[in-house]
XYZ file of N, CA and C in Angstrom:
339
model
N 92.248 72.852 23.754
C 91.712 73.243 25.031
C 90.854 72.092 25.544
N 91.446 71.838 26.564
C 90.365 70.304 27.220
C 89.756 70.743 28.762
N 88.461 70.764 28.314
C 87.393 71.431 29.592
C 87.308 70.632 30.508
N 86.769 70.427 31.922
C 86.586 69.064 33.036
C 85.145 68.380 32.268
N 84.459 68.566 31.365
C 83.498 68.014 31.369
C 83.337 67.289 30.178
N 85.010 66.953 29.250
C 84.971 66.327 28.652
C 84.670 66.579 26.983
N 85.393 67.961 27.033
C 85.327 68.370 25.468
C 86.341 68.744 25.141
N 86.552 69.237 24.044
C 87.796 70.030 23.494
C 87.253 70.681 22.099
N 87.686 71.666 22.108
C 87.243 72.831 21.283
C 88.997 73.256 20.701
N 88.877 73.134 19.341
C 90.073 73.658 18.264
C 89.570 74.673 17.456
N 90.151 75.830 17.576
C 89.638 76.852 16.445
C 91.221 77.502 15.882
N 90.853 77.700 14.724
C 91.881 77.864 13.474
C 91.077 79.472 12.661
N 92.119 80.215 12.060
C 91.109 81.109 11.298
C 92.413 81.867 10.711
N 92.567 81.989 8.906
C 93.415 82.970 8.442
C 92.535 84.239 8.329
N 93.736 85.056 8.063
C 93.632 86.077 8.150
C 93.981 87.042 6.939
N 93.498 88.103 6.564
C 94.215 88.350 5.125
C 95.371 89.489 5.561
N 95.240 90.855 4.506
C 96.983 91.146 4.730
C 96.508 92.672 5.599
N 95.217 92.526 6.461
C 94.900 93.662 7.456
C 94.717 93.028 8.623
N 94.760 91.753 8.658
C 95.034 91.061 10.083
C 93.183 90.382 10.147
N 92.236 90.603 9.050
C 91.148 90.611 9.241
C 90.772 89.031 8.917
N 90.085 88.099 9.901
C 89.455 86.918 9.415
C 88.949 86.609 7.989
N 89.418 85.387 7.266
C 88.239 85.258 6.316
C 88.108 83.866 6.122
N 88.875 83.145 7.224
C 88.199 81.443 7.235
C 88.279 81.113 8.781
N 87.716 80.284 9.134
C 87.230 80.549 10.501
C 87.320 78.441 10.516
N 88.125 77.954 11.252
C 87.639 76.607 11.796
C 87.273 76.062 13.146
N 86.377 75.307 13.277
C 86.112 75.000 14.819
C 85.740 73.286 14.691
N 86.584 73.029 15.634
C 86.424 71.532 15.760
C 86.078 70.931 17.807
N 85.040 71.024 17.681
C 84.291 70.600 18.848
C 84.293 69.219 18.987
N 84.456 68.693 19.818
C 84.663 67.067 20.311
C 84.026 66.992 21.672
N 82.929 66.195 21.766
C 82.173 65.857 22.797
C 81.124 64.710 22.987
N 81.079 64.309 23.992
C 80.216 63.278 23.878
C 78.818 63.769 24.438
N 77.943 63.255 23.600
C 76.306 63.919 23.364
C 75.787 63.692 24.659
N 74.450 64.777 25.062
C 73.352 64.249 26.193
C 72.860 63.439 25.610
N 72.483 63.341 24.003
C 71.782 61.881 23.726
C 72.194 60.919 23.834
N 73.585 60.478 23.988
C 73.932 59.172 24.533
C 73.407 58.610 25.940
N 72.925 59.478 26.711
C 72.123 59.376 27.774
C 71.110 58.122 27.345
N 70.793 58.165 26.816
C 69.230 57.787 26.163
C 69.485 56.982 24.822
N 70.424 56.969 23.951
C 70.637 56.272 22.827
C 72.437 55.949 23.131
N 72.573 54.566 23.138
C 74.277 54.315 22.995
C 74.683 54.553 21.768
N 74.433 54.365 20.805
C 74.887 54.736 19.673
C 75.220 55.900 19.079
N 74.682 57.335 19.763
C 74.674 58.128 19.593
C 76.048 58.380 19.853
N 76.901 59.172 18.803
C 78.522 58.962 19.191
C 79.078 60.879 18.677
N 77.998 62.105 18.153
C 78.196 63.342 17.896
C 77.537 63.954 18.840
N 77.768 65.127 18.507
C 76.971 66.724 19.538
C 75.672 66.788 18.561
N 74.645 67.087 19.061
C 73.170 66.893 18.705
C 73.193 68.161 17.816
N 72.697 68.637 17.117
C 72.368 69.974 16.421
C 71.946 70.709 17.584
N 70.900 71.039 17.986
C 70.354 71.137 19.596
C 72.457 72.195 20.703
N 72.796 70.953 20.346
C 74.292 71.295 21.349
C 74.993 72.113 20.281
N 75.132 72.035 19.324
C 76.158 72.915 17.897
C 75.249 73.915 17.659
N 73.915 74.340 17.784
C 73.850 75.662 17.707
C 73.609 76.363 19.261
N 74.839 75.584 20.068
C 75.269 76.810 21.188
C 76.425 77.410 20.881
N 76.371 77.903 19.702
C 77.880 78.695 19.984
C 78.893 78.149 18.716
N 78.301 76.881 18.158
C 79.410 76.403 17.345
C 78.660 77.182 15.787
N 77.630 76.509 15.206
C 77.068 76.509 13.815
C 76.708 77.985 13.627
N 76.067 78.370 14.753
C 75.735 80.646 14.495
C 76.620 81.121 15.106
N 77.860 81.171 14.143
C 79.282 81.726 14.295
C 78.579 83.339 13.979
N 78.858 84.379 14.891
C 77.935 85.493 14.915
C 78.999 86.508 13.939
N 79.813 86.128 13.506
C 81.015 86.987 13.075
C 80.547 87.042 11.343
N 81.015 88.457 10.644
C 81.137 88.459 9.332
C 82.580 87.273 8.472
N 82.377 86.160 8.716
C 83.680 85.878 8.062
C 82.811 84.496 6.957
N 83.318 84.842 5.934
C 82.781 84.316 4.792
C 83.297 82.912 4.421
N 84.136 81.900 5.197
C 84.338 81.114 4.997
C 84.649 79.828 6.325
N 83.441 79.384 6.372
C 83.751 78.968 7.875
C 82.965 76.927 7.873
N 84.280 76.746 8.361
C 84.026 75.334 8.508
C 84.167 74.795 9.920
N 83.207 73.782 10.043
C 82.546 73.313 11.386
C 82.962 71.889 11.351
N 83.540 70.870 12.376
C 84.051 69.598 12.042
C 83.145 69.327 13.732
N 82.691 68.183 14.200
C 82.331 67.825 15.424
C 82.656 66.193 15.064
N 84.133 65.791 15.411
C 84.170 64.291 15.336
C 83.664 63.689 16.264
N 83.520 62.021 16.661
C 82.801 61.560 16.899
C 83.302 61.641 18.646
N 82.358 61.296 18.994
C 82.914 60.726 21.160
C 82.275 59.874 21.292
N 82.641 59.157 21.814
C 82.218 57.811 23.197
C 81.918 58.618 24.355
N 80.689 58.369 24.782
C 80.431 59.213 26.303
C 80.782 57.686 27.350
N 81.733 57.508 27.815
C 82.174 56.562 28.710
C 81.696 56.613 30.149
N 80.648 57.534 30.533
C 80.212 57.636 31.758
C 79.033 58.703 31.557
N 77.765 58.420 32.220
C 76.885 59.127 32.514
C 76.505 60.321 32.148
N 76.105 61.094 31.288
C 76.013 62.837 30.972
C 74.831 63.268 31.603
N 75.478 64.187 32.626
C 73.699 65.034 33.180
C 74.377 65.938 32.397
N 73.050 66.893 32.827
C 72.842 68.377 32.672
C 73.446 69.048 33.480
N 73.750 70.269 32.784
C 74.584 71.551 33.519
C 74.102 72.638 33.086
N 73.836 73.610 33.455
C 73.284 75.059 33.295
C 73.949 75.411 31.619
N 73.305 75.857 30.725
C 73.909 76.061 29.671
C 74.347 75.311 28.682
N 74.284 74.477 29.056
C 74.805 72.877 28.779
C 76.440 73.087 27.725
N 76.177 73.054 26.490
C 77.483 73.069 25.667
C 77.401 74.449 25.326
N 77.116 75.261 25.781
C 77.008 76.943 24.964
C 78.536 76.980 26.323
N 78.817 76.780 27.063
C 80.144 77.079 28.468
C 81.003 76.967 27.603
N 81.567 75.546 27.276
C 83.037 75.577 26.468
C 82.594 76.522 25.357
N 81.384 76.257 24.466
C 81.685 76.804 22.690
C 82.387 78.009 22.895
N 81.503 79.009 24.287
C 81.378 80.655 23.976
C 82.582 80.828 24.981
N 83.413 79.738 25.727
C 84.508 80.330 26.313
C 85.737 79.957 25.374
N 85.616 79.033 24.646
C 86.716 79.221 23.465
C 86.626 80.037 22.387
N 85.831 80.193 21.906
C 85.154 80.996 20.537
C 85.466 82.467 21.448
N 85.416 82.865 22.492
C 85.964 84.465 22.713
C 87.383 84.308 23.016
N 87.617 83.032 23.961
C 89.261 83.547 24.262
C 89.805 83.434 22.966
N 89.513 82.791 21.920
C 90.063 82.280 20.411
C 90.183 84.308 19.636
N 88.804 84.525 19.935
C 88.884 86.129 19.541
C 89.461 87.086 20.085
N 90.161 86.771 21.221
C 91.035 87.742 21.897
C 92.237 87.533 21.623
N 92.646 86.196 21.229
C 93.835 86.240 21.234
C 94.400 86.746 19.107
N 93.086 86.501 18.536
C 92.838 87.493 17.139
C 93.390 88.831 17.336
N 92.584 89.432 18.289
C 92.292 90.882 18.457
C 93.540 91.241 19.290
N 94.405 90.280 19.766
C 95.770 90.545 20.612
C 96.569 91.010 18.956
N 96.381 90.305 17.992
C 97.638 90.215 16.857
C 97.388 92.148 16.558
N 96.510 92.872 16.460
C 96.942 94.084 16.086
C 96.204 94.991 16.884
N 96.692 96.421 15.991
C 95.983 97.265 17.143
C 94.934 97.374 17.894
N 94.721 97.985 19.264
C 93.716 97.726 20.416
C 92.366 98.198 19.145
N 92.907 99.579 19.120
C 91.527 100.466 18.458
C 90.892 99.652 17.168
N 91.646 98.535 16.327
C 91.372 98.345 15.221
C 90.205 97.266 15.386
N 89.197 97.185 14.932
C 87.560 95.828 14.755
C 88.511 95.033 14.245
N 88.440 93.825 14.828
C 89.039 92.649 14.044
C 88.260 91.768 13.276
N 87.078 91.929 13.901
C 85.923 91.087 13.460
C 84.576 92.069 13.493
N 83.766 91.693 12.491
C 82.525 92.328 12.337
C 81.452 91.489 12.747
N 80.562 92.040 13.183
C 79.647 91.650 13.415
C 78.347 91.062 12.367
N 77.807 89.959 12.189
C 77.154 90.177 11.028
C 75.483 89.832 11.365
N 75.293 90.653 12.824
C 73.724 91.124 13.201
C 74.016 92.338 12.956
């Protein structure tokens, strides 16, 4: 999925033999607001990965997080929300299309607040 503002968000997740999550991957690619301010800076800040990427809110017990590197090749302002837009619009359409594989009525995912 490639957003206008220069990210891409990959999520991966098996499933066992009730259709239920139990590994979860997300691979976020973006170039940092700290490159604003530091060139070298070439990942998503911790700050930007816990919008949505690192407090994966779901019960699934095996979950890996990859954020390879970016070149910000032009200017990064601010935007309302900043990186929580792509995380939480892939991370749900990613869960709908979960919750498409079986029945409407059935929890596909738990909650683990």
């Amino acid at each position: 999925m490639l957003l206008p503002h220069g990210t891409v968000e990959h999520l991966e997740a098996a499933v066992d033999g009730k259709g239920k999550p139990v590994a979860w991957l997300h691979r976020t690619v973006a170039p940092t607001i700290i490159s604003t301010f530091n060139a070298a800076a070439k990942n998503e800040a911790g700050f930007e990965l816990g919008m949505g990427v690192i407090n994966v809110p779901f019960a699934i017990r095996n979950v890996r997080i990859e954020n390879p590197e970016a070149t910000a090749h032009t200017r990064i302002g601010w935007f309302r929300s900043v990186s929580n837009i792509p995380h939480a619009f892939a991370i749900q359409s990613f869960v709908a299309e979960l919750a498409a594989g079986g029945p409407a009525a059935t929890p596909r995912i738990s909650s683990s607040r």
